[in-house]
PDB file of C-alpha atoms in Angstrom:
ATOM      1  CA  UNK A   1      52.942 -43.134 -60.191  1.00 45.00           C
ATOM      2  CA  UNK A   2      49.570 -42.728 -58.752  1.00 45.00           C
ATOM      3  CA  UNK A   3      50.688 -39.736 -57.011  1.00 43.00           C
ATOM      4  CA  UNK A   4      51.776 -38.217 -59.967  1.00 52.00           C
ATOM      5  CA  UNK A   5      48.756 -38.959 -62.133  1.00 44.00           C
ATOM      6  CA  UNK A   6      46.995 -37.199 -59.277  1.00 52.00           C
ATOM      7  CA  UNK A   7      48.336 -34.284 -59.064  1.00 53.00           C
ATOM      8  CA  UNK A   8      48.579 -33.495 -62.672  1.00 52.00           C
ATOM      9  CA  UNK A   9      44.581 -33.742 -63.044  1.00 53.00           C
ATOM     10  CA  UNK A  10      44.919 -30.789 -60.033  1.00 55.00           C
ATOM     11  CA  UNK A  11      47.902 -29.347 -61.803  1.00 58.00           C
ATOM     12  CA  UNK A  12      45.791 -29.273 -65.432  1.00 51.00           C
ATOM     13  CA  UNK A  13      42.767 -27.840 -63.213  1.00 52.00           C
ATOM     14  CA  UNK A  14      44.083 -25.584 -61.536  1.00 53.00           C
ATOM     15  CA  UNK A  15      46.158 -23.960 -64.246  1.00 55.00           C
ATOM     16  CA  UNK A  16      44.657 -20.023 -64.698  1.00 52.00           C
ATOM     17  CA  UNK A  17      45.608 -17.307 -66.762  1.00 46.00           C
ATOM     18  CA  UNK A  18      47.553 -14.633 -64.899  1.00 42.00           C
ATOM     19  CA  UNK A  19      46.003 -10.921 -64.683  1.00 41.00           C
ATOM     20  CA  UNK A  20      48.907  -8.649 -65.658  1.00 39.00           C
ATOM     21  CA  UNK A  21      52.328  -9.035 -66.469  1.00 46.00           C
ATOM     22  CA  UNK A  22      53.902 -12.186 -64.486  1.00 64.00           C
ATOM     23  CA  UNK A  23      57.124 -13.088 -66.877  1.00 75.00           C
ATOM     24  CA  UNK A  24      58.052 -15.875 -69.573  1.00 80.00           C
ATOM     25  CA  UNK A  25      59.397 -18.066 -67.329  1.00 89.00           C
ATOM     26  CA  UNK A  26      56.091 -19.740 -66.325  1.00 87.00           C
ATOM     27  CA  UNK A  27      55.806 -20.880 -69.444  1.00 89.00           C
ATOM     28  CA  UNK A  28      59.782 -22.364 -69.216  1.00 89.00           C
ATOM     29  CA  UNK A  29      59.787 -23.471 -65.754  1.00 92.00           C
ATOM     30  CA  UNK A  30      61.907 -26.418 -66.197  1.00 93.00           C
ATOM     31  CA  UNK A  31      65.009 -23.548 -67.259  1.00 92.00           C
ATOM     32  CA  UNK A  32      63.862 -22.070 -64.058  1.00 94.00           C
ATOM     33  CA  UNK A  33      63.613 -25.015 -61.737  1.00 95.00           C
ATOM     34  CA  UNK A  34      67.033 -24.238 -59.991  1.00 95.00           C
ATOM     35  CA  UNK A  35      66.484 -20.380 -59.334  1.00 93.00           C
ATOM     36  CA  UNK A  36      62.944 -21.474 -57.924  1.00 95.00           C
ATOM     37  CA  UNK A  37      64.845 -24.123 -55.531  1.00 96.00           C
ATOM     38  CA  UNK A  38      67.097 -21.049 -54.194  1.00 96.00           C
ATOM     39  CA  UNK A  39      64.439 -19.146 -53.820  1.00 96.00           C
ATOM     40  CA  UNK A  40      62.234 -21.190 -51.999  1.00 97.00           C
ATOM     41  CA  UNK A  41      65.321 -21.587 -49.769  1.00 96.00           C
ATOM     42  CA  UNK A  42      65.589 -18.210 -49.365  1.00 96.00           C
ATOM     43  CA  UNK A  43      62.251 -17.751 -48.521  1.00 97.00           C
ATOM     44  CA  UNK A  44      62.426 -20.667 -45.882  1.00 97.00           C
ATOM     45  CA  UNK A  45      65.505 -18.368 -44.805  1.00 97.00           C
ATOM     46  CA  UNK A  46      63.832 -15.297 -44.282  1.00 97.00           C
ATOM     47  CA  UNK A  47      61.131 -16.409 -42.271  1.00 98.00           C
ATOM     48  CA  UNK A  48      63.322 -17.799 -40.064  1.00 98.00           C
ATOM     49  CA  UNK A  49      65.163 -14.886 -39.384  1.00 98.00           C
ATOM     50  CA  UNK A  50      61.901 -12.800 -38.800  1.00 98.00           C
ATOM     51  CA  UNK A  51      60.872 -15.902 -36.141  1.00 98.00           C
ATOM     52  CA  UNK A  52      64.535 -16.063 -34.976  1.00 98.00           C
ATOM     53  CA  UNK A  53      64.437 -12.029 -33.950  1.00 98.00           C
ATOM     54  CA  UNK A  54      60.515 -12.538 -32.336  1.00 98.00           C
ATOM     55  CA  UNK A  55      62.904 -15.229 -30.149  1.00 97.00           C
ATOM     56  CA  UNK A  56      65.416 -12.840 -29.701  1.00 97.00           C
ATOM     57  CA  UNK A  57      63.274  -9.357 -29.654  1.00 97.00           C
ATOM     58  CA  UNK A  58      59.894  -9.730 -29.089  1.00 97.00           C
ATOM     59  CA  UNK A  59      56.977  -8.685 -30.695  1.00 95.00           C
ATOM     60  CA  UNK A  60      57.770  -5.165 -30.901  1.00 94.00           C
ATOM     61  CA  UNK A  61      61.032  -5.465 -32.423  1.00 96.00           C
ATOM     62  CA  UNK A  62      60.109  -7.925 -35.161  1.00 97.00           C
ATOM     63  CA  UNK A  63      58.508  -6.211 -38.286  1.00 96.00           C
ATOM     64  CA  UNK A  64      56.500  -8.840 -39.540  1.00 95.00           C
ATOM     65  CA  UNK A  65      55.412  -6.627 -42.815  1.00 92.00           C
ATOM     66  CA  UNK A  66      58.954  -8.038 -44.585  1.00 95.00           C
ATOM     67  CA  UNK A  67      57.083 -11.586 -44.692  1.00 95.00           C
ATOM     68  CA  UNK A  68      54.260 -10.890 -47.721  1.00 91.00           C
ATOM     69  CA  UNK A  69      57.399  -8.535 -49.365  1.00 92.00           C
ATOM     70  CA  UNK A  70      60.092 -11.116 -49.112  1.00 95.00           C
ATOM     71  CA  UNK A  71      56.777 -13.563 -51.124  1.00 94.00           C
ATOM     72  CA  UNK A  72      56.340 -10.900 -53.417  1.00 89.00           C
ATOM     73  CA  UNK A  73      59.580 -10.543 -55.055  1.00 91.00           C
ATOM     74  CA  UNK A  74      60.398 -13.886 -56.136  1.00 93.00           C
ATOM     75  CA  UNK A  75      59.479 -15.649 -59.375  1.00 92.00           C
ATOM     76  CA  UNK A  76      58.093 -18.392 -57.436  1.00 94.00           C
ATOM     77  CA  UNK A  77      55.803 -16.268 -56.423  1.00 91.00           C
ATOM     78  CA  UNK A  78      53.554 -16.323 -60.272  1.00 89.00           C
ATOM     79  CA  UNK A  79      55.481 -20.102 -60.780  1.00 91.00           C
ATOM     80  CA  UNK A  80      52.893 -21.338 -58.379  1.00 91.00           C
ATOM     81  CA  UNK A  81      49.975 -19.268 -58.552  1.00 86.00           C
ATOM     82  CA  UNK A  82      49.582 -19.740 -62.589  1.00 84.00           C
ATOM     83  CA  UNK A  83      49.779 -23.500 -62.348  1.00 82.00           C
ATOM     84  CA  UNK A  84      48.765 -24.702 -58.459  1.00 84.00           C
ATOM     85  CA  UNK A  85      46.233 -21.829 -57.382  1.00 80.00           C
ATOM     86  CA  UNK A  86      45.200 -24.050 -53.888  1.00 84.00           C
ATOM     87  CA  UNK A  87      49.049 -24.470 -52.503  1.00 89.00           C
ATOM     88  CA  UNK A  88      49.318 -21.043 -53.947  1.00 89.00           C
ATOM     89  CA  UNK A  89      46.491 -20.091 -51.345  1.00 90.00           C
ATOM     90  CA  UNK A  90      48.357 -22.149 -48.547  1.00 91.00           C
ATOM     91  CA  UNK A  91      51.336 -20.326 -48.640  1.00 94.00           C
ATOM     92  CA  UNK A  92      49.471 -17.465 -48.262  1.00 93.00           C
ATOM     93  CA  UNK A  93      47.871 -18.587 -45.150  1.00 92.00           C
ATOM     94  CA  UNK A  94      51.112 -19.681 -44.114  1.00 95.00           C
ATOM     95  CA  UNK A  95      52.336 -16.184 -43.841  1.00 95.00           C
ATOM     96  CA  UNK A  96      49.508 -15.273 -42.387  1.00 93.00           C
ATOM     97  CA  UNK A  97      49.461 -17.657 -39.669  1.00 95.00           C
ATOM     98  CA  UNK A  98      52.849 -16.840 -38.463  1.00 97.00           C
ATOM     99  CA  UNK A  99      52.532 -13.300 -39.048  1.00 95.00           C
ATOM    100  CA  UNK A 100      49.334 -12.793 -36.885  1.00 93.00           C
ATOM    101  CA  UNK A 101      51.228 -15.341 -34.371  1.00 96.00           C
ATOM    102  CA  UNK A 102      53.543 -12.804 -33.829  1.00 97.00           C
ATOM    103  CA  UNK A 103      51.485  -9.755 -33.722  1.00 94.00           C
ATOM    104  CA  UNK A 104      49.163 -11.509 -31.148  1.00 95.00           C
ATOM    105  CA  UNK A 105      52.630 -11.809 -28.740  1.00 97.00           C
ATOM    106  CA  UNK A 106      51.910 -15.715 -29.170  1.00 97.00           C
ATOM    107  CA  UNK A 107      54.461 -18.035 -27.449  1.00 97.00           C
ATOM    108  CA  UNK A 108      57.668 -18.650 -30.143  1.00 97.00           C
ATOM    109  CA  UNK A 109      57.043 -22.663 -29.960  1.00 98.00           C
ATOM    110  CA  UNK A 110      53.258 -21.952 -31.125  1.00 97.00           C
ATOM    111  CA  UNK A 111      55.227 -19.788 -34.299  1.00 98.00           C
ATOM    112  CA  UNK A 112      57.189 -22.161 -35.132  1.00 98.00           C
ATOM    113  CA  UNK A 113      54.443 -24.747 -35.554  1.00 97.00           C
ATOM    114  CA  UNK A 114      53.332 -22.113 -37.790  1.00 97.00           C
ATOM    115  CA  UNK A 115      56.183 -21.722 -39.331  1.00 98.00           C
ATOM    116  CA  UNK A 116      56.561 -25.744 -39.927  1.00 98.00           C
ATOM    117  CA  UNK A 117      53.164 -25.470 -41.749  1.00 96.00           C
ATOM    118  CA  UNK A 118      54.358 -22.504 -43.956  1.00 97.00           C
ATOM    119  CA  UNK A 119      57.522 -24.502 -44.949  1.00 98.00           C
ATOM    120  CA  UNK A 120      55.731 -27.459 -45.492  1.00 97.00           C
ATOM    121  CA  UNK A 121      53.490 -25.537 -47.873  1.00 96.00           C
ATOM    122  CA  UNK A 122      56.122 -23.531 -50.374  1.00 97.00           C
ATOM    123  CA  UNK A 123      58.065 -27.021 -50.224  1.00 97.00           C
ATOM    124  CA  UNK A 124      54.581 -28.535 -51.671  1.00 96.00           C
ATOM    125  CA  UNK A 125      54.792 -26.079 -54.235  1.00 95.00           C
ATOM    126  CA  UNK A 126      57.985 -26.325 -55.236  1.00 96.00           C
ATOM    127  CA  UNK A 127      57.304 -29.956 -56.087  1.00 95.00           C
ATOM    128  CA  UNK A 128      54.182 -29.287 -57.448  1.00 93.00           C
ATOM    129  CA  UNK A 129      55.859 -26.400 -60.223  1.00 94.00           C
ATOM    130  CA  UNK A 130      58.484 -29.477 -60.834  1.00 94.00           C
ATOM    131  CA  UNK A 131      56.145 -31.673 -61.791  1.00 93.00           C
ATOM    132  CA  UNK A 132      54.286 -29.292 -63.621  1.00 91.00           C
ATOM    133  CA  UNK A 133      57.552 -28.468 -65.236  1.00 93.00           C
ATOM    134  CA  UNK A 134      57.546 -32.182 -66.532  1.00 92.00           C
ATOM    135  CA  UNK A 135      54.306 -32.032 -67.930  1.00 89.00           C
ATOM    136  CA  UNK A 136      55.218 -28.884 -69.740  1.00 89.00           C
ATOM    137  CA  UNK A 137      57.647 -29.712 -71.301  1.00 87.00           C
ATOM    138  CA  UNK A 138      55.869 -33.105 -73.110  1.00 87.00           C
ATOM    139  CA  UNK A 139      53.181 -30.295 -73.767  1.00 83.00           C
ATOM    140  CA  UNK A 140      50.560 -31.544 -71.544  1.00 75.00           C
ATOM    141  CA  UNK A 141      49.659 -28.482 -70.214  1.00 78.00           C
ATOM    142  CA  UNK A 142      48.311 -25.164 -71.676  1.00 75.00           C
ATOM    143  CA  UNK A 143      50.243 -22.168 -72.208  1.00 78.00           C
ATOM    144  CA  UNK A 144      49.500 -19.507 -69.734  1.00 74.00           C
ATOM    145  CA  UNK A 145      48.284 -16.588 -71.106  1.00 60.00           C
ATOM    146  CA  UNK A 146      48.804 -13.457 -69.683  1.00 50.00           C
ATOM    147  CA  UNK A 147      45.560 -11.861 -70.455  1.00 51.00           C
ATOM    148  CA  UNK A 148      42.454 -13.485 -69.790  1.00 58.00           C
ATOM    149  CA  UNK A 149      40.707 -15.823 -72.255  1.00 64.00           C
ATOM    150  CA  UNK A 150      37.012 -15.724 -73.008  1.00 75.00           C
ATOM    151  CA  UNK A 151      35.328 -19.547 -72.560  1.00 82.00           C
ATOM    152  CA  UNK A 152      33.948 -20.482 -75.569  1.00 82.00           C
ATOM    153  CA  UNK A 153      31.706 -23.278 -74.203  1.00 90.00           C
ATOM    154  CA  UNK A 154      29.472 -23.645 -71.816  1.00 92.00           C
ATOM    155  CA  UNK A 155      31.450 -26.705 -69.866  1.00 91.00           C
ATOM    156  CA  UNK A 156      34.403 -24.553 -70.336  1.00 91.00           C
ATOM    157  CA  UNK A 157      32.721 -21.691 -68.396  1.00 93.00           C
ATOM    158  CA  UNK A 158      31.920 -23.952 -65.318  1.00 94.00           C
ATOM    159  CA  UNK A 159      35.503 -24.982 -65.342  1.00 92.00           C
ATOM    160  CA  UNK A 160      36.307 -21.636 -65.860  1.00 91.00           C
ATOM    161  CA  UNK A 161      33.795 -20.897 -62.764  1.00 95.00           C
ATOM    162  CA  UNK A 162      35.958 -24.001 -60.329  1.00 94.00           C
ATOM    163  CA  UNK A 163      38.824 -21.664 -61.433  1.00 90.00           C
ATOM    164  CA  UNK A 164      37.671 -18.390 -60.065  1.00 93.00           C
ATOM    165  CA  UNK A 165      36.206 -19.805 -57.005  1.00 95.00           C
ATOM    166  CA  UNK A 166      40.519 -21.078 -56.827  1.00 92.00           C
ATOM    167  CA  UNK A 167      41.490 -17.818 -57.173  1.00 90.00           C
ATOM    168  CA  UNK A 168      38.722 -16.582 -54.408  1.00 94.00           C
ATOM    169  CA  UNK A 169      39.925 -18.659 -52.050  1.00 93.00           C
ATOM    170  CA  UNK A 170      43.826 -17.308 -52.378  1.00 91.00           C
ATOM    171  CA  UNK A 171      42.211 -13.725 -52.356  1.00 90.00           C
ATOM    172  CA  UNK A 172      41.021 -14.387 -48.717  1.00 93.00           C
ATOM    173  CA  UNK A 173      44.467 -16.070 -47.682  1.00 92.00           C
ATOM    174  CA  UNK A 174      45.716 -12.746 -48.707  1.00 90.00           C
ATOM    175  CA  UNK A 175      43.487 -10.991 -46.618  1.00 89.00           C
ATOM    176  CA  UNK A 176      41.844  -9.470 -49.390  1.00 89.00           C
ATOM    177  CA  UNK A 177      38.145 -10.623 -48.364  1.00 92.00           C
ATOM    178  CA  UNK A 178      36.620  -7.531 -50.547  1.00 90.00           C
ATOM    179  CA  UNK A 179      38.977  -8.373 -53.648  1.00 88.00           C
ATOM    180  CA  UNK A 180      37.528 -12.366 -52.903  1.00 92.00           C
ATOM    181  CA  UNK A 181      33.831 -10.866 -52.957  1.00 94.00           C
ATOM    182  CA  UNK A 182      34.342  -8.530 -56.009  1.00 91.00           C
ATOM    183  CA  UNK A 183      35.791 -12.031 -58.114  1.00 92.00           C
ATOM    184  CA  UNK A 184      32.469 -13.857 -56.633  1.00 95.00           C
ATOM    185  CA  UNK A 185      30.060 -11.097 -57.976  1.00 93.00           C
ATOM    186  CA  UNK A 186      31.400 -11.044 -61.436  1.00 91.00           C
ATOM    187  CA  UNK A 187      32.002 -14.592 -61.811  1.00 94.00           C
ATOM    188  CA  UNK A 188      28.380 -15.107 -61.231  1.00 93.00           C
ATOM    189  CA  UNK A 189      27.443 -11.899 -63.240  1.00 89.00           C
ATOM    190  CA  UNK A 190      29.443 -12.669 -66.154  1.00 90.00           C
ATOM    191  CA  UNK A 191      29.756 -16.119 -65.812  1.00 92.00           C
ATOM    192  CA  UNK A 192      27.218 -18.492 -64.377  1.00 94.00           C
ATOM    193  CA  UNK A 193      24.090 -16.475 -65.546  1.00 91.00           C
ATOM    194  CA  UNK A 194      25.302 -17.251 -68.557  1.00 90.00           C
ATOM    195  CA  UNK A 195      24.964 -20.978 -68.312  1.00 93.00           C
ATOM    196  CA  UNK A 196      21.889 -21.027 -66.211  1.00 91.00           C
ATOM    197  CA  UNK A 197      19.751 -20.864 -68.963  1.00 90.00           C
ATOM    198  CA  UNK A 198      20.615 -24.402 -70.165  1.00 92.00           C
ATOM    199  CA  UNK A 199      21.359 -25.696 -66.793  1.00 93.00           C
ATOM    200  CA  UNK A 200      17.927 -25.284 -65.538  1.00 93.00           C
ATOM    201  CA  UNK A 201      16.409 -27.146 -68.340  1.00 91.00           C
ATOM    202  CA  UNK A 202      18.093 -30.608 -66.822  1.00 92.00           C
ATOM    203  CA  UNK A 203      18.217 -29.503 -62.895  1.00 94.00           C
ATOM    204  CA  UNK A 204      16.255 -26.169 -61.634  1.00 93.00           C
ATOM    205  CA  UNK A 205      17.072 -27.367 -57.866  1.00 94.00           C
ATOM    206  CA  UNK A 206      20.906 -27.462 -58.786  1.00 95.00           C
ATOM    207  CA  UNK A 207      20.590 -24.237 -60.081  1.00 94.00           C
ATOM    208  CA  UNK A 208      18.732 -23.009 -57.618  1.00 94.00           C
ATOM    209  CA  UNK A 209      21.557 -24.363 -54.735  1.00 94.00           C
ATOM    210  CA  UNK A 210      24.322 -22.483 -56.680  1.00 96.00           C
ATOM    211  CA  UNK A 211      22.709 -18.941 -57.111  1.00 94.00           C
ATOM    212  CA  UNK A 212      22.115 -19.568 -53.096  1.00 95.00           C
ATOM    213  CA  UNK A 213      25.945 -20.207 -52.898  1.00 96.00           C
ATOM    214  CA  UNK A 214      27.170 -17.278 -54.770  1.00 95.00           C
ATOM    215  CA  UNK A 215      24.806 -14.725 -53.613  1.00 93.00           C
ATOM    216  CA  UNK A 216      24.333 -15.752 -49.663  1.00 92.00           C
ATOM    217  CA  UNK A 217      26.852 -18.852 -48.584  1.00 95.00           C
ATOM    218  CA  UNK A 218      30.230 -17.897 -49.659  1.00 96.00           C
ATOM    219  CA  UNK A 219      29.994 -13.924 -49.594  1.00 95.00           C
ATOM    220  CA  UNK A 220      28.587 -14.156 -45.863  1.00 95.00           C
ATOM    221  CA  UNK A 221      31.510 -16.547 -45.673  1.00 96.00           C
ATOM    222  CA  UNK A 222      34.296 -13.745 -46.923  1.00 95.00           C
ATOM    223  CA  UNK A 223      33.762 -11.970 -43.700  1.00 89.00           C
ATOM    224  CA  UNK A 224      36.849 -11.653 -42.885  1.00 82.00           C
ATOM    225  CA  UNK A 225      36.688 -13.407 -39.517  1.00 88.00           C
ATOM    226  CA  UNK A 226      35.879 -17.129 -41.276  1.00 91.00           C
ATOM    227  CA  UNK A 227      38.773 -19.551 -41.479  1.00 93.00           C
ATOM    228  CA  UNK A 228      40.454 -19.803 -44.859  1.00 93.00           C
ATOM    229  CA  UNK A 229      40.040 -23.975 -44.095  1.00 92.00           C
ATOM    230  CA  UNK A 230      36.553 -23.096 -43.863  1.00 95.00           C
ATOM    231  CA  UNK A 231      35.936 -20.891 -46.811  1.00 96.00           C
ATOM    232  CA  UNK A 232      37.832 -23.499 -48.605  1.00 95.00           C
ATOM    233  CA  UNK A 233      35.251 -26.184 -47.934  1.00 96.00           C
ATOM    234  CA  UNK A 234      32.389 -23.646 -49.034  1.00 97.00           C
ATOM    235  CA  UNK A 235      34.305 -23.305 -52.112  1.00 96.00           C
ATOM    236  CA  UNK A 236      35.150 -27.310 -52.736  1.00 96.00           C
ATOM    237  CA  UNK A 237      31.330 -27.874 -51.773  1.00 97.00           C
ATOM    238  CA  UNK A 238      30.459 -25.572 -55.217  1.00 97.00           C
ATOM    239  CA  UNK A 239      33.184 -26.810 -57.058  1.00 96.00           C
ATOM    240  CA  UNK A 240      31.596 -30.704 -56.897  1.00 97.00           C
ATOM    241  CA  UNK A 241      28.022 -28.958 -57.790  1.00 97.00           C
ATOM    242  CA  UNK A 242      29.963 -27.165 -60.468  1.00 97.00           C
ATOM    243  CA  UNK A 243      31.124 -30.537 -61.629  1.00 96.00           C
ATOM    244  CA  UNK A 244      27.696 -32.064 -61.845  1.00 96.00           C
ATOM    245  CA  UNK A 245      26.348 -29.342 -63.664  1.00 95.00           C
ATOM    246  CA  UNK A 246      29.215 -29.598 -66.192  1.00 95.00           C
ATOM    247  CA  UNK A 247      28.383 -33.561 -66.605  1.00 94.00           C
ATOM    248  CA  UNK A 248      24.267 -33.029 -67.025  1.00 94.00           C
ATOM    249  CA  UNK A 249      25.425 -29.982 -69.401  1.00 92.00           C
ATOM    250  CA  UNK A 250      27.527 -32.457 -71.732  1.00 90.00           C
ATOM    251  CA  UNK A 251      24.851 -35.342 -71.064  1.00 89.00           C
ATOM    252  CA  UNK A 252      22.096 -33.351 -72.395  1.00 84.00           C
ATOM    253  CA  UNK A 253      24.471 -32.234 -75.290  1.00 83.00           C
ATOM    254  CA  UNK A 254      25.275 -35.511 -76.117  1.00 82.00           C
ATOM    255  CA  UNK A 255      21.215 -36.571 -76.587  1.00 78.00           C
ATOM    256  CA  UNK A 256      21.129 -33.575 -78.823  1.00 74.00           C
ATOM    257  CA  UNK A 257      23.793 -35.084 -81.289  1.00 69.00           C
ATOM    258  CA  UNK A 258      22.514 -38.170 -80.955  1.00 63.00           C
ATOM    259  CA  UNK A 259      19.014 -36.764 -82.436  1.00 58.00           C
ATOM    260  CA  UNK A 260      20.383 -35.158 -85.239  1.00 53.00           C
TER     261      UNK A 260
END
């Protein structure tokens, strides 16, 4: 029961609203729940037949580009990034791992340890998009909206902020490091300047230690030769900073109603 609590305060925060057309059946995923099983099987399928012929082939006769299109086509696919953005990122690097395994001529017993983590990772999605379905369906959790939605408050902006910094995170386990740095750039530009303002009035040093992160740490992290583990931990670090600000924000609104 714990376990489930858990995960739906990640599920509820990590929730986004998709960027272009990703189909109704995110927002009826329990109707979907058995076409996202076979497809998770398939995918589990299809990897191992791209590790079975690097067994059988070797490097040069495996194409490894199949991998990120076999991901692409399925449902699952938007199931998991609209409502679990971090496994949604591990899956990603999942690929990735096994992928570059293979292109580096790495012995097969080292991919399959990739491929074990990759499994282990769309499986944790899969149970994280049932669960989610659960909640759905008792209408705990927003709709997702396929165009994005404007925060209307300024503690809904910093959530808004953990979100993008989510979505940065699966940018770079796509390999997309300048896609990852254009979403940092605007999210400060267009969203943290805009809470700054206030936030400086209750902690200047905070603020201070998050324009620091967004301009220096986690761009010069996007590199493209960090880890995704460790650009992950750059991004958790601002999250929890994100989360202070959002409590001294709600604090200091708080003493304001109480005065009037």
């Amino acid at each position: 029961m714990g376990f489930a609590f858990g995960l739906f305060a990640l599920l509820t925060a990590s929730q986004v609203s998709a960027n272009g057309a990703i189909g109704d059946h995110v927002n009826d995923l329990k109707a979907h729940i058995s076409s996202y099983s076979e497809e998770v099987n398939w995918l589990v399928s299809k990897f191992d037949e791209v590790v079975d012929t690097y067994e059988k082939k070797g490097q040069k006769g495996t194409d490894t580009k199949v991998m990120v299109e076999y991901w692409e086509e399925v449902d699952f696919h938007s199931a998991i990034e609209t409502n679990y953005v971090p496994v949604y990122a591990n899956i990603w690097q999942g690929i990735f791992g096994v992928k570059q395994a293979i292109e580096a001529g790495a012995p097969v017993a080292k991919v399959r340890e990739e491929q074990a983590k990759l499994n282990q990772a769309l499986w944790q999605g899969l149970g994280a998009v049932k669960l989610a379905a659960q909640f759905q369906e008792k209408g705990l959790l927003a709709k997702v909206q396929t165009t994005e939605a404007e925060p209307t408050t300024m503690p809904e902006t910093l959530d808004d902020i953990k979100h993008r910094l989510d979505r940065v995170v699966a940018k770079y386990a796509e390999k997309l490091p300048e896609a990852a740095t254009s979403i940092v750039h605007d999210t400060y530009l267009h969203r943290f300047e805009g809470v700054e303002g206030a936030l400086i009035e209750q902690d200047a040093a905070l603020v201070e230690d998050l324009e620091k992160d967004f301009n220096v740490t986690l761009p010069q992290a996007l590199d493209g030769k960090t880890s995704v583990d460790d650009v992950r931990k750059v991004v958790e670090a601002m999250q929890v900073k994100l989360d202070k600000a959002k409590s001294l924000l709600q604090e200091a609104e708080k003493k304001r109603k109480d005065v009037f």
